mmCIF file of C-alpha atoms and ligand atoms in Angstrom:
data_model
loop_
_atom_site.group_PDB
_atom_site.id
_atom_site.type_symbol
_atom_site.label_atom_id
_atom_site.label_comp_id
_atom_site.label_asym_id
_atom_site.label_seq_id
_atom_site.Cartn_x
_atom_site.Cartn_y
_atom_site.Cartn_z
ATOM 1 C CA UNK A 157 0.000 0.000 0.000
ATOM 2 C CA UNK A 158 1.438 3.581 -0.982
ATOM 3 C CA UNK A 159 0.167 6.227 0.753
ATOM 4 C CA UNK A 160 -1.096 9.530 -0.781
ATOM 5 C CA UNK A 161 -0.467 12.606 0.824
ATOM 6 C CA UNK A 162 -2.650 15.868 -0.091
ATOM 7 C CA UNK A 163 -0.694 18.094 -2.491
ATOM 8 C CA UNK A 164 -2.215 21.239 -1.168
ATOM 9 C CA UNK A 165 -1.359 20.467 2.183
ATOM 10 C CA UNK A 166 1.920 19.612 1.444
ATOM 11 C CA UNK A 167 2.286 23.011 -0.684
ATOM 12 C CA UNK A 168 1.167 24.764 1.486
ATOM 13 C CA UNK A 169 3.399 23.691 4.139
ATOM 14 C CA UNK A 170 6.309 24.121 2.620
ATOM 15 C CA UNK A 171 5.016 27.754 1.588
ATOM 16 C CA UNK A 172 5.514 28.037 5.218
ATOM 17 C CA UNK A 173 8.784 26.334 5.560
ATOM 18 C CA UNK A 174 10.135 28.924 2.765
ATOM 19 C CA UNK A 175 8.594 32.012 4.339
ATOM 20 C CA UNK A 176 9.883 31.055 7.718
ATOM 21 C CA UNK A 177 13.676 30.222 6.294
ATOM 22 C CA UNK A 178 14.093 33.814 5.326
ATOM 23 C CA UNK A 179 13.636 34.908 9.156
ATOM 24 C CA UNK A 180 16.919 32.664 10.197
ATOM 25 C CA UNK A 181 20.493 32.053 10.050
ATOM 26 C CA UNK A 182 19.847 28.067 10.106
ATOM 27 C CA UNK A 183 17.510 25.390 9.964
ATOM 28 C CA UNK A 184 17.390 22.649 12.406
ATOM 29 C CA UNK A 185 16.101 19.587 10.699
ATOM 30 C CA UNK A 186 15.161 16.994 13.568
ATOM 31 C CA UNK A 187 14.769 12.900 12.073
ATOM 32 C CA UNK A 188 14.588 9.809 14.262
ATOM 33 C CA UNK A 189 17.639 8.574 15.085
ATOM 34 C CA UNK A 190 16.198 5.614 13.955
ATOM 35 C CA UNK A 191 14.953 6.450 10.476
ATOM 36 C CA UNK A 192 17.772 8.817 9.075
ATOM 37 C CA UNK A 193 16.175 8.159 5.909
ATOM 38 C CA UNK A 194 12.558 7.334 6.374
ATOM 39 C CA UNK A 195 11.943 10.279 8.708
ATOM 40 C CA UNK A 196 13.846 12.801 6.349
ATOM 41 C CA UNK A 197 11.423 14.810 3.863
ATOM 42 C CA UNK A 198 13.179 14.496 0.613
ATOM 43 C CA UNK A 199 11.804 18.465 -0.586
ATOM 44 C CA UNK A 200 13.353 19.569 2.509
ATOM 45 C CA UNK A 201 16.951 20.460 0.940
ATOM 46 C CA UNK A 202 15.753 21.517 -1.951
ATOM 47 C CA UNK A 203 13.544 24.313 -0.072
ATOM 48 C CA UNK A 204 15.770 25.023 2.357
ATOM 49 C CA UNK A 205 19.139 25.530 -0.180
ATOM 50 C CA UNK A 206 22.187 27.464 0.242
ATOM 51 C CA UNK A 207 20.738 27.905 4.119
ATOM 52 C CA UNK A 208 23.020 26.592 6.928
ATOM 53 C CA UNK A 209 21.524 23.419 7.961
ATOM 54 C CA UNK A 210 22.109 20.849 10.993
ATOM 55 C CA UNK A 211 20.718 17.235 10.788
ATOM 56 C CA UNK A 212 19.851 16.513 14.327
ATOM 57 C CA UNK A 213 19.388 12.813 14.945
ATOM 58 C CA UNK A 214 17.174 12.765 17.797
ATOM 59 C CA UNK A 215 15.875 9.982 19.931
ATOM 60 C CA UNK A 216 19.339 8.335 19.587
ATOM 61 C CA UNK A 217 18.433 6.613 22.877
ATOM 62 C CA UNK A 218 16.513 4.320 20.866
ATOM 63 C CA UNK A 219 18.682 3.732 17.838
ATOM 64 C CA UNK A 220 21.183 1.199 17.411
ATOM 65 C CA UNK A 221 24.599 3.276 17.968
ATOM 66 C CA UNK A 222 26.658 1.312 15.826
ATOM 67 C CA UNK A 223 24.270 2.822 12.977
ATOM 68 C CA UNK A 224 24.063 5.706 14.352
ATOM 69 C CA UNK A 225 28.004 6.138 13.824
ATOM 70 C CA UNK A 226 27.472 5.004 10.283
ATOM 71 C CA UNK A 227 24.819 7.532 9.583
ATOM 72 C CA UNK A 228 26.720 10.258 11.144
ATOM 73 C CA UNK A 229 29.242 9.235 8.340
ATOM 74 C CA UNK A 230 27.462 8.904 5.643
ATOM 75 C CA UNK A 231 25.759 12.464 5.957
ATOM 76 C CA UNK A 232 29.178 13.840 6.727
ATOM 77 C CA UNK A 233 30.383 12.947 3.682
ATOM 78 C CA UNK A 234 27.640 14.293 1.876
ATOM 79 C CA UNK A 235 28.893 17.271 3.258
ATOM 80 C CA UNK A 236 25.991 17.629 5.565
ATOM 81 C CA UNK A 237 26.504 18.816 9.534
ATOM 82 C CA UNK A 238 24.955 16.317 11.660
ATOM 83 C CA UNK A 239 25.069 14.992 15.224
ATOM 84 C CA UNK A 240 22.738 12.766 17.420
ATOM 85 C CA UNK A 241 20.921 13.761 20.464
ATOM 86 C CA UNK A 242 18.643 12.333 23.075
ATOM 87 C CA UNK A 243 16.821 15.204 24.260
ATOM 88 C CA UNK A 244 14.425 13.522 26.391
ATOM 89 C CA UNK A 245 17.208 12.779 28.863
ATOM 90 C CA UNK A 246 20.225 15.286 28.050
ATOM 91 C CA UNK A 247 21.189 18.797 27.683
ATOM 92 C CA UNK A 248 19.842 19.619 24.251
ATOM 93 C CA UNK A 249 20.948 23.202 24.428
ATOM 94 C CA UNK A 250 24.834 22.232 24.961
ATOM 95 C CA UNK A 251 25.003 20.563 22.418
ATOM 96 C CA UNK A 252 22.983 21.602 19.688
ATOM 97 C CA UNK A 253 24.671 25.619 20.636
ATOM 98 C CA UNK A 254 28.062 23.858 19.744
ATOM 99 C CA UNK A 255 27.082 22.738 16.740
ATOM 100 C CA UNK A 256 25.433 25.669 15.736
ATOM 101 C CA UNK A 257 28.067 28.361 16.714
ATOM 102 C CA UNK A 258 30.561 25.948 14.692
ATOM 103 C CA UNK A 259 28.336 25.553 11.359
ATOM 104 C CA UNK A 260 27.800 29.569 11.389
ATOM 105 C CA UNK A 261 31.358 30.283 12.860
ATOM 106 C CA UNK A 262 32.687 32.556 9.819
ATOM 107 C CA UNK A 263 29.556 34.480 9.917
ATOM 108 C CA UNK A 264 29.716 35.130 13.409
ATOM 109 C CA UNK A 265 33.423 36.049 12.982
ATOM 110 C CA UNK A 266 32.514 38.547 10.276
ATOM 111 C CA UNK A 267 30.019 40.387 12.396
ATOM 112 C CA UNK A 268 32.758 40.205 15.357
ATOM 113 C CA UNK A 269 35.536 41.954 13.325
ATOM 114 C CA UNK A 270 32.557 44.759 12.497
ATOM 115 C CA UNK A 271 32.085 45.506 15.717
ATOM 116 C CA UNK A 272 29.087 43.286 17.042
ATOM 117 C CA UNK A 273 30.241 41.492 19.850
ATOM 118 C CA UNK A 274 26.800 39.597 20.572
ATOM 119 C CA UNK A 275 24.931 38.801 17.017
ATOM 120 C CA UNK A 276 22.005 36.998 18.360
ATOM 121 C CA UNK A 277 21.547 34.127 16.155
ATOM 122 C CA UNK A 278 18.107 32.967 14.990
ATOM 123 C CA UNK A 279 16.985 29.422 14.040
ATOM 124 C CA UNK A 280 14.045 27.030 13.520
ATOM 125 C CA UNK A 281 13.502 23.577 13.822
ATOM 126 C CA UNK A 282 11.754 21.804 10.979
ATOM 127 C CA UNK A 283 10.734 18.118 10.549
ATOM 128 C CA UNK A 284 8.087 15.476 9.905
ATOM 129 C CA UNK A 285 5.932 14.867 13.089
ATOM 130 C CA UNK A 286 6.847 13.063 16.301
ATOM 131 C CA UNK A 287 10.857 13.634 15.480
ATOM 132 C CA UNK A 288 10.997 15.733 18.510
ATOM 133 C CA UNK A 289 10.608 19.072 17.845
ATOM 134 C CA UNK A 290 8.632 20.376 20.539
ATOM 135 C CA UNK A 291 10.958 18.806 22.597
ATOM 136 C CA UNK A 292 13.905 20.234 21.339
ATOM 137 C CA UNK A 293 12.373 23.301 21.775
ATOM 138 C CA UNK A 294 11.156 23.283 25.315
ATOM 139 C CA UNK A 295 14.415 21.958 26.248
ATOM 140 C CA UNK A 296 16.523 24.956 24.636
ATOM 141 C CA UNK A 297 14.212 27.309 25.834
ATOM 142 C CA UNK A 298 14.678 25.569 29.404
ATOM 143 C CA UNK A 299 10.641 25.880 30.463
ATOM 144 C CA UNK A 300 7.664 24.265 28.999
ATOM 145 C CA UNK A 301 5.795 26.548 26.097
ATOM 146 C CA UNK A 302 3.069 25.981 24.004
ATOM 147 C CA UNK A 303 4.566 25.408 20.573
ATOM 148 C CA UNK A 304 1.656 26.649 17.869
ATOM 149 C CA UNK A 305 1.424 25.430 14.655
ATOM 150 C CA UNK A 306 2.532 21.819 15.696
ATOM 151 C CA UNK A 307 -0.106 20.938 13.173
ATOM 152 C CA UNK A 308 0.433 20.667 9.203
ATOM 153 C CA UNK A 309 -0.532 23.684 7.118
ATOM 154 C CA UNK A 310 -1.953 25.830 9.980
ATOM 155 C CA UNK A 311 -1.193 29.192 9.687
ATOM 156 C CA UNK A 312 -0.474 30.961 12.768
ATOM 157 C CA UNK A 313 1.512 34.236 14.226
ATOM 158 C CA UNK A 314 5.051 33.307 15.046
ATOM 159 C CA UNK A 315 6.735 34.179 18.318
ATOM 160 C CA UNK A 316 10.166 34.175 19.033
ATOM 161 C CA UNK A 317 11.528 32.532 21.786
ATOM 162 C CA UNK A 318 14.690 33.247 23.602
ATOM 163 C CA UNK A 319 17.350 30.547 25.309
ATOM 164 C CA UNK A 320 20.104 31.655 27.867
ATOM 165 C CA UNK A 321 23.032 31.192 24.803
ATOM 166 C CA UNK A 322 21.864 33.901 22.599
ATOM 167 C CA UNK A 323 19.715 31.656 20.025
ATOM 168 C CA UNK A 324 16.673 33.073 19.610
ATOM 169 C CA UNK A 325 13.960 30.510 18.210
ATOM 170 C CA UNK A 326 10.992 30.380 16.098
ATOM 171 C CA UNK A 327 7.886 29.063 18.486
ATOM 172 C CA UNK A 328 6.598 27.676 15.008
ATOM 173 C CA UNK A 329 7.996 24.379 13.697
ATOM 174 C CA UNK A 330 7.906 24.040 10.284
ATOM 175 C CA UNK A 331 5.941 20.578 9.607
ATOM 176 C CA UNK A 332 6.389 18.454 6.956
ATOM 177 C CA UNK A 333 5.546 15.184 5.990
ATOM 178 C CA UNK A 334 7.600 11.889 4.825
ATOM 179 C CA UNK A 335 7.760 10.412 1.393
ATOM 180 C CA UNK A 336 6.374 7.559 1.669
ATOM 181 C CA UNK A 337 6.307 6.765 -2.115
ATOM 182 C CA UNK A 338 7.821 3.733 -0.913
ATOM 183 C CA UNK A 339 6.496 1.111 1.180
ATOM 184 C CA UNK A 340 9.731 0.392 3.134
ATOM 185 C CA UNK A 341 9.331 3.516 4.648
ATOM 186 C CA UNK A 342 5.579 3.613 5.687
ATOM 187 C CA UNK A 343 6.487 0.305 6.951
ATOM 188 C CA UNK A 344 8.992 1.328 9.162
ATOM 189 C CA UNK A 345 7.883 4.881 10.327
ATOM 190 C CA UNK A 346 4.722 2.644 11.737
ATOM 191 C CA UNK A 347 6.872 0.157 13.767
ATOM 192 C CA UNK A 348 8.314 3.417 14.945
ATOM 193 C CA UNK A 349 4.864 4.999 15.933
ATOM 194 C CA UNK A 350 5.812 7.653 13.867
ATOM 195 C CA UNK A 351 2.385 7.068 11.905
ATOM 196 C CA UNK A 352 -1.617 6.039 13.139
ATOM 197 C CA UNK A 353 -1.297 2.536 14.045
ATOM 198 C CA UNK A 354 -4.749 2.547 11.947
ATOM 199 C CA UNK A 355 -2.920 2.749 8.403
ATOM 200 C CA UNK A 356 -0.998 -0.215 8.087
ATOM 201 C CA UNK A 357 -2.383 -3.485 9.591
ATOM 202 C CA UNK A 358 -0.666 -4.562 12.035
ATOM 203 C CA UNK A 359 0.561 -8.275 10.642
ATOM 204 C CA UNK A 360 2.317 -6.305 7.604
ATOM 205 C CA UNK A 361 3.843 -4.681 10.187
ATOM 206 C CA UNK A 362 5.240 -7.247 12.334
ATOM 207 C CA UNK A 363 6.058 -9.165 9.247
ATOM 208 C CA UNK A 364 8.299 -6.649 8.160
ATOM 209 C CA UNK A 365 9.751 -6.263 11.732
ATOM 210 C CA UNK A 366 10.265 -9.973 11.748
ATOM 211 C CA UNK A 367 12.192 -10.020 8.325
ATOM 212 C CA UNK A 368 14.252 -6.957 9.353
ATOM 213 C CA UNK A 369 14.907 -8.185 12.959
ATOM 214 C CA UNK A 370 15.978 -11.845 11.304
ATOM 215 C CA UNK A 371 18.322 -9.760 8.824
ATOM 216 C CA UNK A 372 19.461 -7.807 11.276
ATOM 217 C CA UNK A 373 19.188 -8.365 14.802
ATOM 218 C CA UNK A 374 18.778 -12.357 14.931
ATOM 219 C CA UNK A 375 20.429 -13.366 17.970
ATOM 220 C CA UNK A 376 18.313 -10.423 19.948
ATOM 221 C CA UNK A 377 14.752 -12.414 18.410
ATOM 222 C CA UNK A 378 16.105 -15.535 18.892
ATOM 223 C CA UNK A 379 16.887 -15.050 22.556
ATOM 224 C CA UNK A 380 13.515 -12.335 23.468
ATOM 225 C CA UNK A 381 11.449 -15.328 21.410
ATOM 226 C CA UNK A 382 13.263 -18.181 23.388
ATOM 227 C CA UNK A 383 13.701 -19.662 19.855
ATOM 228 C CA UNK A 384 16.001 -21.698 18.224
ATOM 229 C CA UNK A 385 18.281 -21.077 14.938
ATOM 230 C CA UNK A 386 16.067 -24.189 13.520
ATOM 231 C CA UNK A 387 12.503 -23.027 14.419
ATOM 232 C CA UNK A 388 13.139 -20.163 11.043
ATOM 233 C CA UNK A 389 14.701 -22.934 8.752
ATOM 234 C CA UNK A 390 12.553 -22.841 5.511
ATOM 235 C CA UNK A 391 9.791 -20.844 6.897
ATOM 236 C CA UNK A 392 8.744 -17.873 5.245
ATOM 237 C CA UNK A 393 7.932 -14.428 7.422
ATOM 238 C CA UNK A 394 4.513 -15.169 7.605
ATOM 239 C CA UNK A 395 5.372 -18.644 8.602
ATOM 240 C CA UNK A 396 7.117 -17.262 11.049
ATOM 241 C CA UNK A 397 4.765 -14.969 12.409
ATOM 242 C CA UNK A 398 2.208 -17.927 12.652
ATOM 243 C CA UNK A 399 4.553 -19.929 14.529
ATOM 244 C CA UNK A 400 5.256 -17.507 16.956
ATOM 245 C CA UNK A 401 1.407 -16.935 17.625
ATOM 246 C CA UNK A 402 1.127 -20.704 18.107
ATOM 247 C CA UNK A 403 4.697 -19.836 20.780
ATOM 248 C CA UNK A 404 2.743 -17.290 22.438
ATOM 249 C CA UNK A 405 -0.279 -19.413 23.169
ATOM 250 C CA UNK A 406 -2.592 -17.212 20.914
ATOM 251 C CA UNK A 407 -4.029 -20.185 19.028
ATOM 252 C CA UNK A 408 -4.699 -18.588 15.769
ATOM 253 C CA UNK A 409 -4.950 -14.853 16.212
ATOM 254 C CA UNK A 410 -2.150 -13.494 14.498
ATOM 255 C CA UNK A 411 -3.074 -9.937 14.554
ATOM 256 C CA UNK A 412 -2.957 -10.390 19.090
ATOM 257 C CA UNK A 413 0.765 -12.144 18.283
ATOM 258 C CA UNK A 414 1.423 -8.889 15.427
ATOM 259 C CA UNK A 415 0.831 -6.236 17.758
ATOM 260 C CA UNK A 416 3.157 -7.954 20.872
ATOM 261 C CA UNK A 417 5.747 -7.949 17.960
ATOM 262 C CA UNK A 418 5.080 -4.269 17.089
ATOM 263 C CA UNK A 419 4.942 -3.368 21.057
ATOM 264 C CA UNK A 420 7.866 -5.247 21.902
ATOM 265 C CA UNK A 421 10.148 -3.320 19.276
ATOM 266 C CA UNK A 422 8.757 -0.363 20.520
ATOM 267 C CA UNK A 423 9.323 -1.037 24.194
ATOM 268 C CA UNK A 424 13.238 -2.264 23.083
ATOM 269 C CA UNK A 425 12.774 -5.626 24.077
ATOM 270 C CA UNK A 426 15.206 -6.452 20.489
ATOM 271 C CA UNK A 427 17.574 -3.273 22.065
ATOM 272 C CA UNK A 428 17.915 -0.100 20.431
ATOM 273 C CA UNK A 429 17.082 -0.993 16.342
ATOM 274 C CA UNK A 430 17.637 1.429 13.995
ATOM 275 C CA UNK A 431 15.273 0.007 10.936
ATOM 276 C CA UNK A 432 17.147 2.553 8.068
ATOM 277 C CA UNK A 433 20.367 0.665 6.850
ATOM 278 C CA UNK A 434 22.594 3.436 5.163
ATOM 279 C CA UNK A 435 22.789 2.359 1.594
ATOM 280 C CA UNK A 436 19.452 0.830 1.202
ATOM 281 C CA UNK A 437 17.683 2.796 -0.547
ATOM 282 C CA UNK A 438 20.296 4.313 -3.280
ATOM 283 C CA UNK A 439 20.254 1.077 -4.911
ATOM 284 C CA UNK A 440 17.492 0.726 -7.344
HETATM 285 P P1 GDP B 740 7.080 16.722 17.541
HETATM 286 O O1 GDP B 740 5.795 16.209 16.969
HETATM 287 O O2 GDP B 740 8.168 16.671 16.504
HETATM 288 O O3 GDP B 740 6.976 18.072 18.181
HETATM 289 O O4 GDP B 740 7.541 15.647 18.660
HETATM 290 P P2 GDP B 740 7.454 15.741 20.259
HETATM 291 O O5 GDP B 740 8.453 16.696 20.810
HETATM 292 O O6 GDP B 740 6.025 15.954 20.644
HETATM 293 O O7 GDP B 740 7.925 14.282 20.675
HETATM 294 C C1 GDP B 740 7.206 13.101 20.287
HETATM 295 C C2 GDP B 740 7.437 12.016 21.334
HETATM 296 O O8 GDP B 740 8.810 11.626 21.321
HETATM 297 C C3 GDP B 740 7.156 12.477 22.758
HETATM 298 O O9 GDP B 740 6.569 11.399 23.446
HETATM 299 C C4 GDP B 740 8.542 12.793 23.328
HETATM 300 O O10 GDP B 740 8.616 12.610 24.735
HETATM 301 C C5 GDP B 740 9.392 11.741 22.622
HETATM 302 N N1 GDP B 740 10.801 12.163 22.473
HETATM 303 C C6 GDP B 740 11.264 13.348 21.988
HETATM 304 N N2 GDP B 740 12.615 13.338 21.970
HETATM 305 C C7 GDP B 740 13.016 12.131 22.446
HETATM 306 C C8 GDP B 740 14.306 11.520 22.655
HETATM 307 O O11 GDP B 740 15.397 12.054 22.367
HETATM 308 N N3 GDP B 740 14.292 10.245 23.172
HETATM 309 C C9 GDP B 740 13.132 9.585 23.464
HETATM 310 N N4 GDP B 740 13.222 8.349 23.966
HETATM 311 N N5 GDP B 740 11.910 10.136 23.272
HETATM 312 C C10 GDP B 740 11.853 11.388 22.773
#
């Protein structure tokens, strides 16, 4: 299944996004640690341009950290700044001030040298929903405020809001949506939660958690499952999935068995997964 998103919606959003860009000295674009790809809007570096721009791979408390090295990497050497954060838990401000005064260093150096000893620098964070933003934002601002606009293609007054480093922030995220032309991705940003539970059903899901998790994280489902190397031997996902349902005592109600699957990724029974392989998708 492919989903379609609404053109005007999306148009309209990125309207925003433009309008918004022209206020600031750089754009923070928040994906889940995660999905470095999935949770990425591909129109996003075309709007944003010759604009400064940080990838900030939040949530890395959930991702798999040997990925996240190899994501870091691989966006480096695109040429892209990037680093990961978990701002649930740690000092978002520290770190994400670092990286901005050293992405925006030679423009802070030029007002220096003319004179201006304190150029208060403005930025905004952008990204699909559930990355994090508000988060972000409540953290750098150090007290809890009412983001507006955390909703696609609203149109609302802006506010901006000031943190103790001399960032000064839009209140306004800029929204937009993920591509999910592909059905990898719609796939994966529902085992994340990043999408309704209601679109997908819930045994695609889990079969594609089961095939990723066999790929790449076997001997975490083998132990969580108490299962053996032999029990998968010629048995297809859904095979799988119905033999684990039999496992879990739920006679033959596969969608019960899919939705412990789903939860128990979720609640990092398998360990922190990151579900976006770098590579994968530049291949076809
Ligand atoms: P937004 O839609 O982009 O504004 O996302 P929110 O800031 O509302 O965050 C969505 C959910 O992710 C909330 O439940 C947050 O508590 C959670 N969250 C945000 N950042 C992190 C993080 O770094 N680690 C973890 N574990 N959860 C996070």
């Amino acid at each position: 299944m492919v989903l379609q998103w609404y053109p005007g919606h999306m148009n309209k959003a990125k309207n925003q996004v433009q309008d918004r860009l022209k206020q600031v000295d750089i754009v923070l674009e928040i994906v889940d640690a995660r999905l470095p790809f999935s949770s990425r809007n591909p129109v996003l570096e075309d709007i944003i341009g010759q604009k400064k721009h940080i990838i900030i791979l939040n949530k890395s408390d959930l991702a798999d950290p040997q990925r996240t090295k190899e994501w870091k990497l691989s966006f480096q050497q695109e040429g892209l700044a990037v680093i990961d954060l978990d701002a649930k838990h740690t000092n978002a401000l520290g770190k994400i001030n670092s990286a901005i005064r050293r992405e925006l260093s030679e423009k802070i150096a030029k007002y220096e040298n003319n004179g201006v000893k304190n150029y208060q620098i403005k930025a905004m964070c952008v990204g699909i929903p559930n990355v994090g933003k508000s988060t972000i934002l409540n953290k750098m601002v150090g007290k809890n405020v009412a983001v507006t606009g955390n909703k696609p293609g609203v149109t609302k007054n802006q506010n901006w809001l000031k943190t103790s480093v001399g960032i000064d922030l839009l209140d306004t995220p800029g929204i937009l949506w993920p591509k999910i032309d592909d059905n990898r991705v719609g796939l994966k940003l529902a085992l994340s939660g990043a999408i309704k539970d209601q679109i997908f059903a819930p045994d695609d899901v889990a079969i594609f958690a089961l095939s990723f998790l066999e790929s790449f994280y076997l001997d975490s489902l083998l132990t969580v499952y108490n299962i053996e190397p032999n029990d998968l031997r010629n048995k297809t996902t859904p095979d799988i999935l119905m033999f684990l349902t039999n496992k879990f005592g739920y006679k033959d109600d596969y969608d019960r068995a899919a939705r412990k699957i789903i939860n128990d990724v979720r609640k990092l029974k398998f360990g922190p997964v990151t579900f976006d392989v770098p590579g994968e998708f530049y291949e076809e």
